[in-house]
Short mmCIF file of N, CA and C in Angstrom, two decimals:
data_model
loop_
_atom_site.label_atom_id
_atom_site.label_comp_id
_atom_site.label_asym_id
_atom_site.label_seq_id
_atom_site.Cartn_x
_atom_site.Cartn_y
_atom_site.Cartn_z
N UNK A 210 0.85 -1.18 0.00
CA UNK A 210 0.00 0.00 0.00
C UNK A 210 0.90 1.24 0.00
N UNK A 211 0.45 2.27 -0.67
CA UNK A 211 1.19 3.52 -0.75
C UNK A 211 0.52 4.56 0.14
N UNK A 212 1.26 5.59 0.49
CA UNK A 212 0.69 6.68 1.27
C UNK A 212 0.05 7.73 0.38
N UNK A 213 0.27 7.61 -0.93
CA UNK A 213 -0.28 8.57 -1.87
C UNK A 213 -1.57 8.06 -2.47
N UNK A 214 -2.44 9.00 -2.77
CA UNK A 214 -3.62 8.68 -3.56
C UNK A 214 -3.15 8.62 -5.01
N UNK A 215 -4.01 8.16 -5.89
CA UNK A 215 -3.65 8.10 -7.31
C UNK A 215 -4.70 8.78 -8.16
N UNK A 216 -4.22 9.65 -9.03
CA UNK A 216 -5.03 10.15 -10.14
C UNK A 216 -4.82 9.15 -11.26
N UNK A 217 -5.86 8.85 -11.99
CA UNK A 217 -5.69 7.95 -13.13
C UNK A 217 -6.75 8.25 -14.17
N UNK A 218 -6.50 7.79 -15.38
CA UNK A 218 -7.42 7.98 -16.49
C UNK A 218 -8.03 6.65 -16.88
N UNK A 219 -9.34 6.63 -16.98
CA UNK A 219 -10.07 5.44 -17.40
C UNK A 219 -10.43 5.57 -18.88
N UNK A 220 -10.39 4.45 -19.59
CA UNK A 220 -10.84 4.46 -20.98
C UNK A 220 -12.34 4.66 -21.06
N UNK A 221 -13.07 4.07 -20.12
CA UNK A 221 -14.53 4.13 -20.11
C UNK A 221 -14.99 4.90 -18.88
N UNK A 222 -15.45 6.16 -19.05
CA UNK A 222 -15.86 6.95 -17.88
C UNK A 222 -17.11 6.43 -17.17
N UNK A 223 -17.80 5.46 -17.76
CA UNK A 223 -18.99 4.93 -17.09
C UNK A 223 -18.63 3.87 -16.04
N UNK A 224 -17.36 3.45 -16.01
CA UNK A 224 -16.92 2.48 -15.00
C UNK A 224 -16.96 3.15 -13.63
N UNK A 225 -17.65 2.55 -12.66
CA UNK A 225 -17.77 3.17 -11.33
C UNK A 225 -16.54 2.91 -10.45
N UNK A 226 -15.42 3.49 -10.84
CA UNK A 226 -14.18 3.28 -10.10
C UNK A 226 -13.62 4.63 -9.68
N UNK A 227 -13.34 4.77 -8.41
CA UNK A 227 -12.79 6.01 -7.91
C UNK A 227 -13.83 7.12 -7.90
N UNK A 228 -13.33 8.33 -7.77
CA UNK A 228 -14.19 9.51 -7.71
C UNK A 228 -13.57 10.58 -8.61
N UNK A 229 -14.42 11.34 -9.26
CA UNK A 229 -13.93 12.45 -10.08
C UNK A 229 -13.37 13.52 -9.14
N UNK A 230 -12.17 14.02 -9.41
CA UNK A 230 -11.61 15.06 -8.52
C UNK A 230 -12.52 16.27 -8.37
N UNK A 231 -13.25 16.62 -9.42
CA UNK A 231 -14.14 17.78 -9.34
C UNK A 231 -15.31 17.54 -8.39
N UNK A 232 -15.61 16.28 -8.09
CA UNK A 232 -16.73 15.95 -7.20
C UNK A 232 -16.39 16.11 -5.73
N UNK A 233 -15.12 16.29 -5.40
CA UNK A 233 -14.73 16.38 -4.00
C UNK A 233 -14.21 17.77 -3.62
N UNK A 234 -14.42 18.74 -4.49
CA UNK A 234 -14.00 20.11 -4.19
C UNK A 234 -12.55 20.36 -4.57
N UNK A 235 -12.07 21.51 -4.16
CA UNK A 235 -10.71 21.91 -4.50
C UNK A 235 -9.68 20.99 -3.85
N UNK A 236 -8.73 20.55 -4.66
CA UNK A 236 -7.62 19.72 -4.18
C UNK A 236 -6.32 20.46 -4.53
N UNK A 237 -5.48 20.68 -3.54
CA UNK A 237 -4.24 21.42 -3.77
C UNK A 237 -3.38 20.77 -4.85
N UNK A 238 -3.38 19.46 -4.90
CA UNK A 238 -2.53 18.75 -5.86
C UNK A 238 -2.88 19.07 -7.31
N UNK A 239 -4.14 19.44 -7.56
CA UNK A 239 -4.57 19.70 -8.94
C UNK A 239 -3.93 20.95 -9.51
N UNK A 240 -3.40 21.80 -8.65
CA UNK A 240 -2.76 23.03 -9.11
C UNK A 240 -1.24 22.92 -9.21
N UNK A 241 -0.70 21.75 -8.90
CA UNK A 241 0.75 21.60 -8.93
C UNK A 241 1.25 21.46 -10.37
N UNK A 242 2.48 21.89 -10.62
CA UNK A 242 3.05 21.73 -11.96
C UNK A 242 3.10 20.27 -12.41
N UNK A 243 3.35 19.36 -11.48
CA UNK A 243 3.43 17.93 -11.84
C UNK A 243 2.10 17.42 -12.38
N UNK A 244 1.01 17.75 -11.70
CA UNK A 244 -0.30 17.29 -12.15
C UNK A 244 -0.68 17.98 -13.46
N UNK A 245 -0.44 19.27 -13.55
CA UNK A 245 -0.75 20.01 -14.80
C UNK A 245 0.02 19.42 -15.97
N UNK A 246 1.29 19.14 -15.78
CA UNK A 246 2.11 18.56 -16.86
C UNK A 246 1.62 17.17 -17.23
N UNK A 247 1.26 16.37 -16.22
CA UNK A 247 0.76 15.01 -16.48
C UNK A 247 -0.54 15.07 -17.28
N UNK A 248 -1.45 15.96 -16.88
CA UNK A 248 -2.70 16.10 -17.61
C UNK A 248 -2.44 16.55 -19.05
N UNK A 249 -1.56 17.54 -19.22
CA UNK A 249 -1.22 18.01 -20.57
C UNK A 249 -0.61 16.89 -21.41
N UNK A 250 0.27 16.11 -20.82
CA UNK A 250 0.94 15.02 -21.54
C UNK A 250 -0.06 13.97 -22.04
N UNK A 251 -1.18 13.85 -21.34
CA UNK A 251 -2.18 12.85 -21.71
C UNK A 251 -3.40 13.48 -22.39
N UNK A 252 -3.28 14.76 -22.74
CA UNK A 252 -4.37 15.43 -23.43
C UNK A 252 -5.65 15.48 -22.62
N UNK A 253 -5.51 15.67 -21.32
CA UNK A 253 -6.66 15.66 -20.43
C UNK A 253 -6.75 16.99 -19.68
N UNK A 254 -7.86 17.14 -18.95
CA UNK A 254 -8.07 18.34 -18.14
C UNK A 254 -8.57 17.93 -16.76
N UNK A 255 -8.53 18.83 -15.79
CA UNK A 255 -9.03 18.50 -14.45
C UNK A 255 -10.52 18.15 -14.43
N UNK A 256 -11.27 18.54 -15.45
CA UNK A 256 -12.70 18.27 -15.49
C UNK A 256 -13.06 17.10 -16.40
N UNK A 257 -12.08 16.41 -16.91
CA UNK A 257 -12.32 15.28 -17.81
C UNK A 257 -13.13 14.19 -17.11
N UNK A 258 -14.14 13.62 -17.78
CA UNK A 258 -14.91 12.53 -17.16
C UNK A 258 -14.08 11.25 -16.98
N UNK A 259 -12.96 11.13 -17.68
CA UNK A 259 -12.10 9.96 -17.53
C UNK A 259 -11.17 10.07 -16.33
N UNK A 260 -10.98 11.27 -15.79
CA UNK A 260 -10.05 11.48 -14.68
C UNK A 260 -10.70 11.04 -13.37
N UNK A 261 -10.01 10.18 -12.65
CA UNK A 261 -10.52 9.65 -11.39
C UNK A 261 -9.43 9.71 -10.32
N UNK A 262 -9.84 9.53 -9.08
CA UNK A 262 -8.95 9.59 -7.94
C UNK A 262 -9.33 8.48 -6.97
N UNK A 263 -8.33 7.79 -6.44
CA UNK A 263 -8.54 6.76 -5.42
C UNK A 263 -7.66 7.05 -4.21
N UNK A 264 -8.17 6.79 -2.99
CA UNK A 264 -7.35 6.97 -1.78
C UNK A 264 -6.29 5.87 -1.71
N UNK A 265 -5.28 6.05 -0.86
CA UNK A 265 -4.16 5.10 -0.79
C UNK A 265 -4.58 3.65 -0.59
N UNK A 266 -5.58 3.40 0.26
CA UNK A 266 -5.96 2.01 0.55
C UNK A 266 -6.69 1.34 -0.62
N UNK A 267 -7.05 2.09 -1.64
CA UNK A 267 -7.78 1.55 -2.78
C UNK A 267 -6.96 1.52 -4.07
N UNK A 268 -5.69 1.94 -4.02
CA UNK A 268 -4.93 2.10 -5.26
C UNK A 268 -4.66 0.79 -6.00
N UNK A 269 -4.78 -0.34 -5.34
CA UNK A 269 -4.61 -1.62 -6.03
C UNK A 269 -5.71 -1.82 -7.07
N UNK A 270 -6.81 -1.08 -6.97
CA UNK A 270 -7.91 -1.21 -7.92
C UNK A 270 -7.67 -0.47 -9.23
N UNK A 271 -6.62 0.37 -9.28
CA UNK A 271 -6.33 1.09 -10.52
C UNK A 271 -5.96 0.07 -11.59
N UNK A 272 -6.65 0.08 -12.73
CA UNK A 272 -6.32 -0.89 -13.79
C UNK A 272 -4.85 -0.77 -14.19
N UNK A 273 -4.22 -1.92 -14.44
CA UNK A 273 -2.79 -1.94 -14.78
C UNK A 273 -2.45 -1.09 -15.98
N UNK A 274 -3.34 -1.05 -16.97
CA UNK A 274 -3.05 -0.32 -18.19
C UNK A 274 -3.45 1.16 -18.13
N UNK A 275 -4.01 1.61 -17.01
CA UNK A 275 -4.44 3.00 -16.87
C UNK A 275 -3.23 3.91 -16.62
N UNK A 276 -3.28 5.08 -17.24
CA UNK A 276 -2.28 6.09 -16.95
C UNK A 276 -2.54 6.57 -15.54
N UNK A 277 -1.50 6.65 -14.70
CA UNK A 277 -1.69 6.99 -13.28
C UNK A 277 -0.58 7.91 -12.79
N UNK A 278 -0.92 8.64 -11.72
CA UNK A 278 0.02 9.56 -11.10
C UNK A 278 -0.24 9.59 -9.60
N UNK A 279 0.78 9.28 -8.76
CA UNK A 279 0.58 9.39 -7.31
C UNK A 279 0.51 10.87 -6.92
N UNK A 280 -0.43 11.19 -6.03
CA UNK A 280 -0.59 12.56 -5.56
C UNK A 280 -0.80 12.56 -4.05
N UNK A 281 -0.14 13.48 -3.35
CA UNK A 281 -0.37 13.59 -1.90
C UNK A 281 -1.65 14.38 -1.64
N UNK A 282 -2.39 13.97 -0.61
CA UNK A 282 -3.60 14.69 -0.21
C UNK A 282 -3.49 15.00 1.28
N UNK A 283 -4.06 16.12 1.68
CA UNK A 283 -4.12 16.45 3.10
C UNK A 283 -5.14 15.51 3.75
N UNK A 284 -5.16 15.45 5.07
CA UNK A 284 -6.13 14.61 5.77
C UNK A 284 -7.56 15.00 5.42
N UNK A 285 -7.81 16.30 5.34
CA UNK A 285 -9.16 16.79 5.03
C UNK A 285 -9.53 16.42 3.59
N UNK A 286 -8.61 16.57 2.65
CA UNK A 286 -8.88 16.20 1.26
C UNK A 286 -9.13 14.70 1.14
N UNK A 287 -8.32 13.92 1.85
CA UNK A 287 -8.47 12.47 1.82
C UNK A 287 -9.83 12.05 2.38
N UNK A 288 -10.27 12.72 3.42
CA UNK A 288 -11.59 12.43 3.99
C UNK A 288 -12.69 12.72 2.96
N UNK A 289 -12.56 13.82 2.22
CA UNK A 289 -13.55 14.16 1.19
C UNK A 289 -13.56 13.13 0.07
N UNK A 290 -12.38 12.63 -0.31
CA UNK A 290 -12.30 11.61 -1.35
C UNK A 290 -12.99 10.33 -0.88
N UNK A 291 -12.69 9.90 0.33
CA UNK A 291 -13.32 8.69 0.87
C UNK A 291 -14.84 8.86 0.96
N UNK A 292 -15.27 10.02 1.40
CA UNK A 292 -16.70 10.29 1.50
C UNK A 292 -17.33 10.28 0.11
N UNK A 293 -16.64 10.85 -0.87
CA UNK A 293 -17.15 10.88 -2.23
C UNK A 293 -17.28 9.50 -2.85
N UNK A 294 -16.50 8.55 -2.37
CA UNK A 294 -16.55 7.19 -2.90
C UNK A 294 -17.62 6.35 -2.23
N UNK A 295 -18.10 6.77 -1.08
CA UNK A 295 -19.07 5.97 -0.33
C UNK A 295 -20.39 5.90 -1.09
N UNK A 296 -21.01 4.74 -1.11
CA UNK A 296 -22.33 4.64 -1.73
C UNK A 296 -23.30 5.61 -1.05
N UNK A 297 -24.33 6.02 -1.79
CA UNK A 297 -25.31 6.97 -1.26
C UNK A 297 -25.83 6.57 0.11
N UNK A 298 -26.08 5.28 0.31
CA UNK A 298 -26.63 4.83 1.59
C UNK A 298 -25.64 5.04 2.73
N UNK A 299 -24.35 4.95 2.44
CA UNK A 299 -23.35 5.16 3.49
C UNK A 299 -23.05 6.64 3.69
N UNK A 300 -23.23 7.43 2.65
CA UNK A 300 -22.88 8.85 2.74
C UNK A 300 -23.65 9.54 3.86
N UNK A 301 -24.95 9.24 4.02
CA UNK A 301 -25.74 9.86 5.08
C UNK A 301 -25.24 9.49 6.46
N UNK A 302 -24.90 8.23 6.64
CA UNK A 302 -24.39 7.79 7.94
C UNK A 302 -23.02 8.40 8.20
N UNK A 303 -22.20 8.51 7.15
CA UNK A 303 -20.89 9.14 7.35
C UNK A 303 -21.06 10.60 7.75
N UNK A 304 -22.05 11.29 7.19
CA UNK A 304 -22.32 12.67 7.60
C UNK A 304 -22.67 12.73 9.08
N UNK A 305 -23.48 11.79 9.54
CA UNK A 305 -23.84 11.75 10.96
C UNK A 305 -22.62 11.48 11.82
N UNK A 306 -21.75 10.60 11.34
CA UNK A 306 -20.53 10.30 12.11
C UNK A 306 -19.64 11.53 12.20
N UNK A 307 -19.52 12.29 11.12
CA UNK A 307 -18.74 13.52 11.17
C UNK A 307 -19.37 14.52 12.15
N UNK A 308 -20.69 14.62 12.12
CA UNK A 308 -21.39 15.54 13.03
C UNK A 308 -21.25 15.09 14.48
N UNK A 309 -21.06 13.79 14.69
CA UNK A 309 -20.93 13.23 16.04
C UNK A 309 -19.79 13.88 16.82
N UNK A 310 -18.78 14.34 16.12
CA UNK A 310 -17.64 14.95 16.81
C UNK A 310 -18.08 16.07 17.74
N UNK A 311 -19.23 16.68 17.42
CA UNK A 311 -19.71 17.79 18.22
C UNK A 311 -20.68 17.38 19.33
N UNK A 312 -21.11 16.13 19.34
CA UNK A 312 -22.13 15.70 20.30
C UNK A 312 -22.01 14.20 20.53
N UNK A 313 -21.96 13.79 21.79
CA UNK A 313 -21.81 12.36 22.12
C UNK A 313 -23.13 11.68 22.42
N UNK A 314 -24.25 12.42 22.38
CA UNK A 314 -25.55 11.84 22.68
C UNK A 314 -25.91 10.77 21.65
N UNK A 315 -26.22 9.57 22.12
CA UNK A 315 -26.60 8.47 21.23
C UNK A 315 -25.43 7.84 20.49
N UNK A 316 -24.24 7.98 21.02
CA UNK A 316 -23.03 7.51 20.36
C UNK A 316 -23.10 6.04 19.99
N UNK A 317 -23.40 5.18 20.95
CA UNK A 317 -23.37 3.74 20.68
C UNK A 317 -24.40 3.34 19.63
N UNK A 318 -25.55 3.96 19.67
CA UNK A 318 -26.58 3.65 18.68
C UNK A 318 -26.14 4.05 17.28
N UNK A 319 -25.55 5.22 17.17
CA UNK A 319 -25.07 5.70 15.88
C UNK A 319 -23.95 4.82 15.36
N UNK A 320 -23.02 4.47 16.23
CA UNK A 320 -21.91 3.60 15.81
C UNK A 320 -22.45 2.24 15.39
N UNK A 321 -23.39 1.71 16.14
CA UNK A 321 -24.00 0.42 15.78
C UNK A 321 -24.68 0.48 14.43
N UNK A 322 -25.43 1.57 14.15
CA UNK A 322 -26.10 1.73 12.85
C UNK A 322 -25.09 1.82 11.73
N UNK A 323 -24.01 2.56 11.97
CA UNK A 323 -22.98 2.71 10.95
C UNK A 323 -22.34 1.37 10.62
N UNK A 324 -22.00 0.61 11.65
CA UNK A 324 -21.39 -0.71 11.43
C UNK A 324 -22.37 -1.65 10.71
N UNK A 325 -23.64 -1.60 11.10
CA UNK A 325 -24.66 -2.46 10.46
C UNK A 325 -24.85 -2.08 8.99
N UNK A 326 -24.66 -0.80 8.68
CA UNK A 326 -24.83 -0.34 7.30
C UNK A 326 -23.62 -0.69 6.43
N UNK A 327 -22.53 -1.10 7.08
CA UNK A 327 -21.35 -1.49 6.31
C UNK A 327 -20.18 -0.54 6.37
N UNK A 328 -20.26 0.48 7.22
CA UNK A 328 -19.10 1.37 7.39
C UNK A 328 -18.04 0.59 8.16
N UNK A 329 -16.84 0.45 7.61
CA UNK A 329 -15.80 -0.32 8.31
C UNK A 329 -15.42 0.33 9.64
N UNK A 330 -15.07 -0.49 10.64
CA UNK A 330 -14.71 0.07 11.95
C UNK A 330 -13.62 1.13 11.90
N UNK A 331 -12.60 0.93 11.05
CA UNK A 331 -11.52 1.93 10.98
C UNK A 331 -12.04 3.27 10.47
N UNK A 332 -13.05 3.22 9.61
CA UNK A 332 -13.64 4.46 9.08
C UNK A 332 -14.48 5.14 10.16
N UNK A 333 -15.18 4.36 10.99
CA UNK A 333 -15.95 4.92 12.10
C UNK A 333 -15.00 5.65 13.06
N UNK A 334 -13.87 5.02 13.36
CA UNK A 334 -12.86 5.65 14.24
C UNK A 334 -12.37 6.95 13.63
N UNK A 335 -12.08 6.91 12.33
CA UNK A 335 -11.57 8.10 11.65
C UNK A 335 -12.59 9.23 11.65
N UNK A 336 -13.85 8.92 11.39
CA UNK A 336 -14.89 9.95 11.30
C UNK A 336 -15.29 10.51 12.65
N UNK A 337 -15.30 9.68 13.68
CA UNK A 337 -15.78 10.14 14.99
C UNK A 337 -14.68 10.57 15.92
N UNK A 338 -13.48 10.01 15.73
CA UNK A 338 -12.39 10.31 16.64
C UNK A 338 -12.45 9.51 17.93
N UNK A 339 -13.38 8.55 18.03
CA UNK A 339 -13.47 7.74 19.24
C UNK A 339 -12.39 6.66 19.22
N UNK A 340 -12.12 6.13 20.37
CA UNK A 340 -11.14 5.06 20.53
C UNK A 340 -11.63 3.80 19.81
N UNK A 341 -10.73 3.05 19.16
CA UNK A 341 -11.15 1.81 18.49
C UNK A 341 -11.85 0.83 19.43
N UNK A 342 -11.46 0.81 20.70
CA UNK A 342 -12.11 -0.09 21.66
C UNK A 342 -13.58 0.29 21.84
N UNK A 343 -13.90 1.56 21.77
CA UNK A 343 -15.29 2.03 21.89
C UNK A 343 -16.11 1.51 20.72
N UNK A 344 -15.53 1.54 19.52
CA UNK A 344 -16.22 1.04 18.33
C UNK A 344 -16.45 -0.45 18.46
N UNK A 345 -15.43 -1.17 18.93
CA UNK A 345 -15.56 -2.62 19.11
C UNK A 345 -16.64 -2.94 20.14
N UNK A 346 -16.68 -2.19 21.23
CA UNK A 346 -17.69 -2.42 22.27
C UNK A 346 -19.09 -2.11 21.73
N UNK A 347 -19.24 -1.06 20.94
CA UNK A 347 -20.54 -0.72 20.37
C UNK A 347 -20.99 -1.78 19.37
N UNK A 348 -20.06 -2.37 18.67
CA UNK A 348 -20.39 -3.43 17.71
C UNK A 348 -20.89 -4.68 18.40
N UNK A 349 -20.41 -4.92 19.61
CA UNK A 349 -20.79 -6.12 20.36
C UNK A 349 -22.19 -6.00 20.96
N UNK A 350 -22.72 -4.80 21.05
CA UNK A 350 -24.03 -4.60 21.67
C UNK A 350 -25.14 -4.90 20.72
#
């Protein structure tokens, strides 16, 4: 696994792989000379429907024949990319988990719902900031 996310170009933009960089808001890496040169070299633009982005833990999914470029993302940018990749059903629960940081009322119930919906425990920890043991205990209830 790499610590960098990957920008890559898909031949078929209808393939549901990764997230379009434009769908996750401004990314500092998109303004770097390296990314601009890479896009120019491949005749692409930041708004191209073929341009996709995957977080570090998903980069093995990049097709072998796809043009790719490793890019660093801040923690906040990486969180937006992961959120952008979540299925619609998970996106709402992830929003609640992010909001949870401001309020602990109903914590175990929310964590339990998130886990039941398929949000991985490590993602619950990342979104809420709670201790992994708390997530494990909520899962057992």
